[in-house]
Amino acid sequence: MKYYSTKNKTLRKSFREALMEGLPADNGLYMPEFIPQLSKDYFDNIQEKNILEIAFDVLKPFVREDLKDDQLKNIIHKTFSFDFPVKKIEENNYALELFHGPSYAFKDVGATFLALCLEEFYKVAEEKCTILVATSGDTGGAVASAFSKVKNIEVVILYPSGKVSDLQEKQLTTFDKNVKALEVEGDFDDCQQLVKQAFLDSDLRRKLNISSANSINVGRFLPQMVYYFVPFIEFGNAPLNFAVPSGNYGNLTAGLIAQKMGLPVRQFVAGANSNDVVPRFLRDGYYDPRPTVQTISNAMDVGNPSNFQRMIDLFPEEEIREEIKGFAFSDEVTLKAMKTVYREHDYLLDPHGAVGYLALKEYLKASKGKSIVLETAHPCKFMHVVSKIVSEDIYPAGAKELIQKEKKSVKMEVDYDGFKGFLLG
Ligand SMILES: *Cc1c(COP(=O)(O)O)cnc(C)c1O
C-alpha cells in the first residue's frame, strides 16, 4: 500500500514515510492509494471473531510492506488492550463505549497505534525523534500516555495554562522521563502557533528530528476503523446505523473507509455542536467554514475540520450528501438530552456522546433501524458539565489516583526563542 496526498495524487509514499512525515509538504493529507476489500462472507461468522483478529485483518493491507505480521500483532495487542462494550441506551439504540483506555477517550486507540509504529520505525533508523503536540485538552492526554510507553521518542506537549480541566491537566503532567509538559501562558492558538513555528524553523530541524502526533496523521486515523466492527461481533451481520460525534471528522472518516472495505453500514449520522460547518455543507451544498466557537463538547470545537479534505476525496459531492446525514445542536439542547437520557434510561452520556445521540434521534424521526452511538469520552472528563446531572462520584479508580498525583510542568511565556531553547535544552 502506498499513500498519496489529497493535493497531489501522483505522490507515492510508504506507510512508514507517511507516518514519520505526518503531513505531506504540499499541505494535503495522506490517503491510501486504494481501499482493500474484505471477503464477501467476512461478516457471516463475525460473531466468532475477536477484536484482535479483526484488527489484524483490517489493518494488515494498509501496513504490510512496513510491518511484519508479528510486529503488527504485537502493536494491535497493545493498542486494543481495553474493553469496547456495547451498552443499551433504549430499545434499538446502543452506545459503543470507546473510553475505557488510559486517558478515558477514544483518542487512546489512534495515539497508541501511532506511538508503537513510530517506535518500530525509529528503532530501525537508529535515530531519536521529538514529537511536538499542542493540545486544548483531550489529545494531549492520549498522546502523553501512549508515548510514555515507548523508547527513543521524546514528547513535548504544549497546553494553555488554566484552560484544561483538572483531570486533563494531570493526564499531561504526571509522566516523567520522555514526556514533558509545557504550560503556556496563553490560549490554545498560541500553543499551536509555537508548534507551527518550530516546524518552519530550518535551523531547529537541522538539529532535531521533529514530528507530530496530530490527528491528521494516517497512523492515528487508520486504527479507528477497527472498533466499528465491534457491534457486529455482538449483533451479527445485519446493517447498523452509526452516529458519530464529530469535530475534526477523523473518527467518521475512519468509518467511511471501513464501510468501503465492506462494513455493513445502513447510514452514517454526524453530530456536531455549534461548530456546524459540515451539517451546513450537507444541507446547503457549499463549504463555508467559520471561526471556532467554544462549547461544552470542547473536543469538537473545530471551525474548519481537516478531515473534510479526506471525506470529499472518498466520495463525489453528490454522493457524500447521501452517505452522511448531519445535524448540529446547541449546548442548551445537549445538556437537556444528557438530563433526559439519564432520567429516563439511566444512561449517563458525556457532552460529546450526547451530541451524537441527538443527531441519531433527529435522523430516526424519518427513518429506522438498530443504531449505535459512538460514546467518545468518559463523562468524568467533563465534571463541570456532568455535575449538573449527577451528584454521585463517577470517577473510575484510575482517575482518582491520577488526581492525587503531583503535577510536573514547565511554565512558559508565549515566546518562540524560549520554546526553542527548551527544545534544544
Ligand atoms: C476528539 C474528540 C471528538 C471528535 O473526534 P474527531 O475525530 O475529531 O471528529 C469527539 N469526542 C471526543 C471526546 C473527542 O476527544
PDB file of N, CA and C in Angstrom, residues 2-3 13-24 30-31 62-63 66-67 75 110-122 129 131 147 153 199 205 210-223 310:
ATOM      1  N   LYS A   2       0.562   2.147  -0.918  1.00  0.00           N
ATOM      2  CA  LYS A   2       1.235   3.451  -0.904  1.00  0.00           C
ATOM      3  C   LYS A   2       0.207   4.528  -0.540  1.00  0.00           C
ATOM      4  N   TYR A   3       0.712   5.694  -0.197  1.00  0.00           N
ATOM      5  CA  TYR A   3      -0.159   6.792   0.225  1.00  0.00           C
ATOM      6  C   TYR A   3       0.096   8.008  -0.652  1.00  0.00           C
ATOM      7  N   LYS A  13       3.988   7.540  -1.235  1.00  0.00           N
ATOM      8  CA  LYS A  13       4.860   7.350  -0.071  1.00  0.00           C
ATOM      9  C   LYS A  13       4.480   6.048   0.618  1.00  0.00           C
ATOM     10  N   SER A  14       5.462   5.440   1.277  1.00  0.00           N
ATOM     11  CA  SER A  14       5.147   4.224   2.032  1.00  0.00           C
ATOM     12  C   SER A  14       4.418   4.598   3.319  1.00  0.00           C
ATOM     13  N   PHE A  15       3.831   3.602   3.980  1.00  0.00           N
ATOM     14  CA  PHE A  15       3.181   3.833   5.272  1.00  0.00           C
ATOM     15  C   PHE A  15       4.183   4.450   6.251  1.00  0.00           C
ATOM     16  N   ARG A  16       5.386   3.903   6.237  1.00  0.00           N
ATOM     17  CA  ARG A  16       6.429   4.378   7.139  1.00  0.00           C
ATOM     18  C   ARG A  16       6.726   5.863   6.892  1.00  0.00           C
ATOM     19  N   GLU A  17       6.889   6.226   5.627  1.00  0.00           N
ATOM     20  CA  GLU A  17       7.184   7.624   5.307  1.00  0.00           C
ATOM     21  C   GLU A  17       6.013   8.534   5.674  1.00  0.00           C
ATOM     22  N   ALA A  18       4.803   8.083   5.339  1.00  0.00           N
ATOM     23  CA  ALA A  18       3.616   8.901   5.628  1.00  0.00           C
ATOM     24  C   ALA A  18       3.485   9.138   7.132  1.00  0.00           C
ATOM     25  N   LEU A  19       3.797   8.104   7.903  1.00  0.00           N
ATOM     26  CA  LEU A  19       3.686   8.209   9.353  1.00  0.00           C
ATOM     27  C   LEU A  19       4.741   9.143   9.940  1.00  0.00           C
ATOM     28  N   MET A  20       5.987   8.977   9.466  1.00  0.00           N
ATOM     29  CA  MET A  20       7.083   9.761  10.040  1.00  0.00           C
ATOM     30  C   MET A  20       6.985  11.231   9.627  1.00  0.00           C
ATOM     31  N   GLU A  21       6.491  11.477   8.417  1.00  0.00           N
ATOM     32  CA  GLU A  21       6.340  12.870   7.971  1.00  0.00           C
ATOM     33  C   GLU A  21       5.115  13.531   8.588  1.00  0.00           C
ATOM     34  N   GLY A  22       4.063  12.758   8.821  1.00  0.00           N
ATOM     35  CA  GLY A  22       2.829  13.315   9.370  1.00  0.00           C
ATOM     36  C   GLY A  22       1.976  13.959   8.302  1.00  0.00           C
ATOM     37  N   LEU A  23       2.520  15.039   7.717  1.00  0.00           N
ATOM     38  CA  LEU A  23       1.793  15.777   6.674  1.00  0.00           C
ATOM     39  C   LEU A  23       2.641  15.858   5.415  1.00  0.00           C
ATOM     40  N   PRO A  24       2.035  15.695   4.225  1.00  0.00           N
ATOM     41  CA  PRO A  24       2.807  15.929   3.007  1.00  0.00           C
ATOM     42  C   PRO A  24       3.213  17.404   2.914  1.00  0.00           C
ATOM     43  N   TYR A  30      -2.416  12.665   3.705  1.00  0.00           N
ATOM     44  CA  TYR A  30      -2.148  11.346   3.120  1.00  0.00           C
ATOM     45  C   TYR A  30      -3.415  10.497   3.068  1.00  0.00           C
ATOM     46  N   MET A  31      -3.550   9.757   1.963  1.00  0.00           N
ATOM     47  CA  MET A  31      -4.671   8.829   1.784  1.00  0.00           C
ATOM     48  C   MET A  31      -4.130   7.534   1.189  1.00  0.00           C
ATOM     49  N   PHE A  62      -2.965  -2.279   4.914  1.00  0.00           N
ATOM     50  CA  PHE A  62      -2.506  -0.878   4.916  1.00  0.00           C
ATOM     51  C   PHE A  62      -1.032  -0.751   5.302  1.00  0.00           C
ATOM     52  N   VAL A  63      -0.487  -1.776   5.951  1.00  0.00           N
ATOM     53  CA  VAL A  63       0.861  -1.636   6.535  1.00  0.00           C
ATOM     54  C   VAL A  63       1.811  -2.759   6.137  1.00  0.00           C
ATOM     55  N   ASP A  66       5.590  -2.477   5.530  1.00  0.00           N
ATOM     56  CA  ASP A  66       6.447  -1.835   6.536  1.00  0.00           C
ATOM     57  C   ASP A  66       6.445  -2.497   7.900  1.00  0.00           C
ATOM     58  N   LEU A  67       5.487  -3.386   8.144  1.00  0.00           N
ATOM     59  CA  LEU A  67       5.461  -4.082   9.435  1.00  0.00           C
ATOM     60  C   LEU A  67       5.273  -5.575   9.174  1.00  0.00           C
ATOM     61  N   ILE A  75       1.651  -4.837  18.080  1.00  0.00           N
ATOM     62  CA  ILE A  75       1.132  -3.468  18.181  1.00  0.00           C
ATOM     63  C   ILE A  75      -0.379  -3.499  18.431  1.00  0.00           C
ATOM     64  N   GLY A 110      -5.909   5.633  18.520  1.00  0.00           N
ATOM     65  CA  GLY A 110      -5.056   6.200  17.476  1.00  0.00           C
ATOM     66  C   GLY A 110      -3.685   6.572  18.005  1.00  0.00           C
ATOM     67  N   ALA A 111      -3.650   7.172  19.190  1.00  0.00           N
ATOM     68  CA  ALA A 111      -2.369   7.637  19.736  1.00  0.00           C
ATOM     69  C   ALA A 111      -1.463   6.452  20.063  1.00  0.00           C
ATOM     70  N   THR A 112      -2.025   5.376  20.606  1.00  0.00           N
ATOM     71  CA  THR A 112      -1.207   4.215  20.971  1.00  0.00           C
ATOM     72  C   THR A 112      -0.663   3.531  19.720  1.00  0.00           C
ATOM     73  N   PHE A 113      -1.523   3.344  18.739  1.00  0.00           N
ATOM     74  CA  PHE A 113      -1.093   2.698  17.491  1.00  0.00           C
ATOM     75  C   PHE A 113       0.033   3.510  16.835  1.00  0.00           C
ATOM     76  N   LEU A 114      -0.149   4.816  16.754  1.00  0.00           N
ATOM     77  CA  LEU A 114       0.875   5.682  16.153  1.00  0.00           C
ATOM     78  C   LEU A 114       2.191   5.588  16.926  1.00  0.00           C
ATOM     79  N   ALA A 115       2.108   5.677  18.252  1.00  0.00           N
ATOM     80  CA  ALA A 115       3.325   5.649  19.072  1.00  0.00           C
ATOM     81  C   ALA A 115       4.088   4.347  18.849  1.00  0.00           C
ATOM     82  N   LEU A 116       3.372   3.228  18.834  1.00  0.00           N
ATOM     83  CA  LEU A 116       4.042   1.926  18.709  1.00  0.00           C
ATOM     84  C   LEU A 116       4.629   1.734  17.312  1.00  0.00           C
ATOM     85  N   CYS A 117       3.942   2.223  16.282  1.00  0.00           N
ATOM     86  CA  CYS A 117       4.504   2.148  14.922  1.00  0.00           C
ATOM     87  C   CYS A 117       5.756   3.004  14.826  1.00  0.00           C
ATOM     88  N   LEU A 118       5.680   4.235  15.344  1.00  0.00           N
ATOM     89  CA  LEU A 118       6.856   5.123  15.278  1.00  0.00           C
ATOM     90  C   LEU A 118       8.029   4.524  16.036  1.00  0.00           C
ATOM     91  N   GLU A 119       7.745   3.880  17.160  1.00  0.00           N
ATOM     92  CA  GLU A 119       8.817   3.242  17.925  1.00  0.00           C
ATOM     93  C   GLU A 119       9.551   2.210  17.053  1.00  0.00           C
ATOM     94  N   GLU A 120       8.782   1.395  16.338  1.00  0.00           N
ATOM     95  CA  GLU A 120       9.400   0.397  15.451  1.00  0.00           C
ATOM     96  C   GLU A 120      10.254   1.081  14.385  1.00  0.00           C
ATOM     97  N   PHE A 121       9.709   2.124  13.768  1.00  0.00           N
ATOM     98  CA  PHE A 121      10.407   2.752  12.643  1.00  0.00           C
ATOM     99  C   PHE A 121      11.672   3.494  13.094  1.00  0.00           C
ATOM    100  N   TYR A 122      11.611   4.171  14.234  1.00  0.00           N
ATOM    101  CA  TYR A 122      12.812   4.877  14.705  1.00  0.00           C
ATOM    102  C   TYR A 122      13.858   3.911  15.240  1.00  0.00           C
ATOM    103  N   CYS A 129      13.794  11.075  18.059  1.00  0.00           N
ATOM    104  CA  CYS A 129      12.812  11.962  17.486  1.00  0.00           C
ATOM    105  C   CYS A 129      12.073  12.683  18.604  1.00  0.00           C
ATOM    106  N   ILE A 131       8.464  14.528  19.401  1.00  0.00           N
ATOM    107  CA  ILE A 131       7.103  14.790  18.942  1.00  0.00           C
ATOM    108  C   ILE A 131       6.605  16.066  19.630  1.00  0.00           C
ATOM    109  N   PHE A 147       2.864   7.639  24.391  1.00  0.00           N
ATOM    110  CA  PHE A 147       4.304   7.758  24.169  1.00  0.00           C
ATOM    111  C   PHE A 147       5.123   7.511  25.430  1.00  0.00           C
ATOM    112  N   ILE A 153      11.735   8.148  21.749  1.00  0.00           N
ATOM    113  CA  ILE A 153      10.926   9.263  21.271  1.00  0.00           C
ATOM    114  C   ILE A 153      10.596  10.170  22.453  1.00  0.00           C
ATOM    115  N   PHE A 199       8.038  23.866  13.284  1.00  0.00           N
ATOM    116  CA  PHE A 199       8.101  23.060  12.065  1.00  0.00           C
ATOM    117  C   PHE A 199       8.671  23.848  10.889  1.00  0.00           C
ATOM    118  N   ARG A 205      15.240  22.269  12.742  1.00  0.00           N
ATOM    119  CA  ARG A 205      15.021  20.961  12.119  1.00  0.00           C
ATOM    120  C   ARG A 205      16.330  20.286  11.711  1.00  0.00           C
ATOM    121  N   ILE A 210      12.024  16.477  14.301  1.00  0.00           N
ATOM    122  CA  ILE A 210      10.730  16.699  14.946  1.00  0.00           C
ATOM    123  C   ILE A 210       9.602  16.120  14.106  1.00  0.00           C
ATOM    124  N   SER A 211       8.568  15.687  14.790  1.00  0.00           N
ATOM    125  CA  SER A 211       7.426  15.095  14.110  1.00  0.00           C
ATOM    126  C   SER A 211       6.166  15.448  14.904  1.00  0.00           C
ATOM    127  N   SER A 212       5.009  15.087  14.341  1.00  0.00           N
ATOM    128  CA  SER A 212       3.781  15.481  15.021  1.00  0.00           C
ATOM    129  C   SER A 212       2.892  14.267  15.284  1.00  0.00           C
ATOM    130  N   ALA A 213       2.095  14.344  16.325  1.00  0.00           N
ATOM    131  CA  ALA A 213       1.155  13.247  16.614  1.00  0.00           C
ATOM    132  C   ALA A 213      -0.248  13.769  16.411  1.00  0.00           C
ATOM    133  N   ASN A 214      -0.353  14.707  15.492  1.00  0.00           N
ATOM    134  CA  ASN A 214      -1.632  15.323  15.176  1.00  0.00           C
ATOM    135  C   ASN A 214      -2.633  14.299  14.649  1.00  0.00           C
ATOM    136  N   SER A 215      -3.906  14.599  14.818  1.00  0.00           N
ATOM    137  CA  SER A 215      -4.927  13.612  14.449  1.00  0.00           C
ATOM    138  C   SER A 215      -5.023  13.416  12.942  1.00  0.00           C
ATOM    139  N   ILE A 216      -4.335  14.252  12.147  1.00  0.00           N
ATOM    140  CA  ILE A 216      -4.419  14.020  10.707  1.00  0.00           C
ATOM    141  C   ILE A 216      -3.339  13.063  10.220  1.00  0.00           C
ATOM    142  N   ASN A 217      -2.477  12.603  11.120  1.00  0.00           N
ATOM    143  CA  ASN A 217      -1.512  11.563  10.765  1.00  0.00           C
ATOM    144  C   ASN A 217      -2.269  10.262  10.438  1.00  0.00           C
ATOM    145  N   VAL A 218      -1.948   9.629   9.311  1.00  0.00           N
ATOM    146  CA  VAL A 218      -2.649   8.374   8.956  1.00  0.00           C
ATOM    147  C   VAL A 218      -2.542   7.327  10.052  1.00  0.00           C
ATOM    148  N   GLY A 219      -1.437   7.361  10.778  1.00  0.00           N
ATOM    149  CA  GLY A 219      -1.245   6.391  11.857  1.00  0.00           C
ATOM    150  C   GLY A 219      -2.257   6.553  12.972  1.00  0.00           C
ATOM    151  N   ARG A 220      -2.864   7.713  13.072  1.00  0.00           N
ATOM    152  CA  ARG A 220      -3.907   7.881  14.088  1.00  0.00           C
ATOM    153  C   ARG A 220      -5.276   7.516  13.561  1.00  0.00           C
ATOM    154  N   PHE A 221      -5.553   7.796  12.295  1.00  0.00           N
ATOM    155  CA  PHE A 221      -6.942   7.543  11.903  1.00  0.00           C
ATOM    156  C   PHE A 221      -7.222   6.124  11.417  1.00  0.00           C
ATOM    157  N   LEU A 222      -6.213   5.449  10.838  1.00  0.00           N
ATOM    158  CA  LEU A 222      -6.461   4.073  10.353  1.00  0.00           C
ATOM    159  C   LEU A 222      -6.964   3.101  11.436  1.00  0.00           C
ATOM    160  N   PRO A 223      -6.321   3.041  12.620  1.00  0.00           N
ATOM    161  CA  PRO A 223      -6.783   2.048  13.614  1.00  0.00           C
ATOM    162  C   PRO A 223      -8.206   2.320  14.114  1.00  0.00           C
ATOM    163  N   ARG A 310     -10.358  14.737   3.307  1.00  0.00           N
ATOM    164  CA  ARG A 310     -10.369  13.282   3.076  1.00  0.00           C
ATOM    165  C   ARG A 310     -11.771  12.813   2.679  1.00  0.00           C
TER     166      ARG A 310
END
